[in-house]
C-alpha atoms as an extended CHARMM CRD file, in Angstrom:
* protein
*
        80  EXT
         1         1  MET       CA            -80.5390000000       57.0770000000      -55.2770000000  PROA      1               0.0000000000
         2         2  GLY       CA            -77.3680000000       56.0340000000      -53.4920000000  PROA      2               0.0000000000
         3         3  ARG       CA            -75.7550000000       56.4150000000      -50.1420000000  PROA      3               0.0000000000
         4         4  ASP       CA            -76.9070000000       59.1580000000      -47.7980000000  PROA      4               0.0000000000
         5         5  PRO       CA            -74.1500000000       61.8330000000      -47.8440000000  PROA      5               0.0000000000
         6         6  ARG       CA            -74.8880000000       63.0840000000      -44.3280000000  PROA      6               0.0000000000
         7         7  PRO       CA            -72.4470000000       61.7970000000      -41.6870000000  PROA      7               0.0000000000
         8         8  GLU       CA            -75.3990000000       60.8490000000      -39.4920000000  PROA      8               0.0000000000
         9         9  GLY       CA            -76.6050000000       58.3750000000      -42.0900000000  PROA      9               0.0000000000
        10        10  ASP       CA            -74.8510000000       55.3740000000      -40.5300000000  PROA      10              0.0000000000
        11        11  TRP       CA            -75.0750000000       56.6280000000      -36.9090000000  PROA      11              0.0000000000
        12        12  ARG       CA            -71.5480000000       55.5220000000      -35.9900000000  PROA      12              0.0000000000
        13        13  PHE       CA            -70.5580000000       58.7660000000      -34.2710000000  PROA      13              0.0000000000
        14        14  ARG       CA            -73.8780000000       59.1280000000      -32.4790000000  PROA      14              0.0000000000
        15        15  ARG       CA            -73.7820000000       55.5410000000      -31.2720000000  PROA      15              0.0000000000
        16        16  LEU       CA            -70.1750000000       55.8340000000      -30.1040000000  PROA      16              0.0000000000
        17        17  TYR       CA            -70.8980000000       59.0940000000      -28.2850000000  PROA      17              0.0000000000
        18        18  THR       CA            -74.0900000000       57.7280000000      -26.7010000000  PROA      18              0.0000000000
        19        19  TYR       CA            -72.3750000000       54.5610000000      -25.5430000000  PROA      19              0.0000000000
        20        20  ALA       CA            -69.3420000000       56.3970000000      -24.1310000000  PROA      20              0.0000000000
        21        21  ALA       CA            -71.5230000000       58.9160000000      -22.2850000000  PROA      21              0.0000000000
        22        22  THR       CA            -73.7340000000       56.1560000000      -20.9030000000  PROA      22              0.0000000000
        23        23  VAL       CA            -70.8120000000       54.0330000000      -19.7170000000  PROA      23              0.0000000000
        24        24  ALA       CA            -69.1950000000       57.0670000000      -18.0630000000  PROA      24              0.0000000000
        25        25  GLY       CA            -72.4440000000       58.0530000000      -16.3610000000  PROA      25              0.0000000000
        26        26  LEU       CA            -73.2220000000       54.5410000000      -15.1550000000  PROA      26              0.0000000000
        27        27  ALA       CA            -69.6660000000       54.0710000000      -13.8760000000  PROA      27              0.0000000000
        28        28  LEU       CA            -69.8830000000       57.3200000000      -11.9190000000  PROA      28              0.0000000000
        29        29  LEU       CA            -73.2650000000       56.3020000000      -10.5420000000  PROA      29              0.0000000000
        30        30  ALA       CA            -71.8810000000       52.9090000000       -9.5010000000  PROA      30              0.0000000000
        31        31  VAL       CA            -68.9930000000       54.5630000000       -7.6270000000  PROA      31              0.0000000000
        32        32  LEU       CA            -71.3600000000       56.9650000000       -5.8750000000  PROA      32              0.0000000000
        33        33  VAL       CA            -73.7760000000       54.1920000000       -4.8910000000  PROA      33              0.0000000000
        34        34  TRP       CA            -70.9530000000       52.0050000000       -3.5920000000  PROA      34              0.0000000000
        35        35  ARG       CA            -69.6960000000       54.8410000000       -1.3670000000  PROA      35              0.0000000000
        36        36  LEU       CA            -73.1070000000       55.4030000000        0.2440000000  PROA      36              0.0000000000
        37        37  GLU       CA            -73.7010000000       54.4780000000        3.8440000000  PROA      37              0.0000000000
        38        38  ALA       CA            -76.4400000000       51.9610000000        3.1010000000  PROA      38              0.0000000000
        39        39  PRO       CA            -76.9170000000       48.2500000000        3.6700000000  PROA      39              0.0000000000
        40        40  ARG       CA            -74.8640000000       46.1380000000        1.2640000000  PROA      40              0.0000000000
        41        41  GLU       CA            -78.0130000000       44.4410000000       -0.0410000000  PROA      41              0.0000000000
        42        42  LEU       CA            -79.3470000000       47.7620000000       -1.3400000000  PROA      42              0.0000000000
        43        43  MET       CA            -75.9990000000       48.5620000000       -2.9340000000  PROA      43              0.0000000000
        44        44  TRP       CA            -76.0270000000       45.2450000000       -4.7810000000  PROA      44              0.0000000000
        45        45  VAL       CA            -79.5570000000       45.9510000000       -6.0430000000  PROA      45              0.0000000000
        46        46  ALA       CA            -78.4540000000       49.3760000000       -7.2750000000  PROA      46              0.0000000000
        47        47  VAL       CA            -75.3680000000       47.9330000000       -8.9740000000  PROA      47              0.0000000000
        48        48  ALA       CA            -77.5160000000       45.2090000000      -10.5750000000  PROA      48              0.0000000000
        49        49  LEU       CA            -79.8300000000       47.8840000000      -11.9820000000  PROA      49              0.0000000000
        50        50  ILE       CA            -76.8210000000       49.7810000000      -13.3290000000  PROA      50              0.0000000000
        51        51  VAL       CA            -75.5170000000       46.6160000000      -15.0010000000  PROA      51              0.0000000000
        52        52  ARG       CA            -78.9600000000       45.9990000000      -16.4910000000  PROA      52              0.0000000000
        53        53  ASP       CA            -78.9990000000       49.5070000000      -17.9560000000  PROA      53              0.0000000000
        54        54  ALA       CA            -75.5150000000       49.0160000000      -19.3840000000  PROA      54              0.0000000000
        55        55  TRP       CA            -76.6240000000       45.7350000000      -20.9960000000  PROA      55              0.0000000000
        56        56  ARG       CA            -79.7580000000       47.3710000000      -22.4360000000  PROA      56              0.0000000000
        57        57  GLU       CA            -77.6670000000       50.2240000000      -23.8410000000  PROA      57              0.0000000000
        58        58  THR       CA            -75.2510000000       47.7350000000      -25.4030000000  PROA      58              0.0000000000
        59        59  LEU       CA            -78.1390000000       45.9230000000      -27.0770000000  PROA      59              0.0000000000
        60        60  TYR       CA            -79.4860000000       49.2420000000      -28.3420000000  PROA      60              0.0000000000
        61        61  ILE       CA            -76.1360000000       50.2280000000      -29.8000000000  PROA      61              0.0000000000
        62        62  VAL       CA            -75.3930000000       46.9560000000      -31.6020000000  PROA      62              0.0000000000
        63        63  ALA       CA            -78.9410000000       46.0990000000      -32.6510000000  PROA      63              0.0000000000
        64        64  PRO       CA            -79.9240000000       46.7540000000      -36.2610000000  PROA      64              0.0000000000
        65        65  SER       CA            -82.1440000000       49.6850000000      -37.0500000000  PROA      65              0.0000000000
        66        66  ALA       CA            -85.7600000000       49.2090000000      -38.0300000000  PROA      66              0.0000000000
        67        67  GLN       CA            -84.8270000000       50.0220000000      -41.6250000000  PROA      67              0.0000000000
        68        68  ALA       CA            -82.1980000000       47.2760000000      -41.6420000000  PROA      68              0.0000000000
        69        69  ILE       CA            -84.7040000000       44.7770000000      -40.2380000000  PROA      69              0.0000000000
        70        70  VAL       CA            -87.3110000000       45.6990000000      -42.8740000000  PROA      70              0.0000000000
        71        71  ALA       CA            -84.7130000000       45.4840000000      -45.6560000000  PROA      71              0.0000000000
        72        72  GLY       CA            -83.5790000000       42.0780000000      -44.3940000000  PROA      72              0.0000000000
        73        73  LEU       CA            -87.1550000000       40.7930000000      -44.2490000000  PROA      73              0.0000000000
        74        74  ALA       CA            -87.8330000000       42.1060000000      -47.7460000000  PROA      74              0.0000000000
        75        75  ALA       CA            -84.7090000000       40.3790000000      -49.0690000000  PROA      75              0.0000000000
        76        76  TRP       CA            -85.6680000000       37.1660000000      -47.2730000000  PROA      76              0.0000000000
        77        77  ARG       CA            -89.1980000000       37.2480000000      -48.6990000000  PROA      77              0.0000000000
        78        78  GLY       CA            -87.7680000000       37.8320000000      -52.1600000000  PROA      78              0.0000000000
        79        79  ARG       CA            -85.7310000000       34.6320000000      -51.8860000000  PROA      79              0.0000000000
        80        80  ALA       CA            -88.5040000000       32.5010000000      -50.3950000000  PROA      80              0.0000000000
C-alpha cells in the first residue's frame, strides 16, 4: 500500500511531546521534593524514583514499536 499519510504514523511529534512533558514534570517534581522539610534520606529516595521514571520514559521513547519488532523478526526468519 505505501507509507501512512497521517502525521501520527511515525509518532515523532507524539514522542517528542510526551518526552518533553515528562521531563518538565519530573524536573518540577524533583525541585519540589528537594525543597521539602524532610530527612535527606527520603529526598534521595524520591529523587531516585524520579530518575528511574525518567529512564523508563527514555526507554519507552527510543524503543521500537511492536510492529517494528514483528517486522524485524519476520525479516530475520526469512533470511534464516
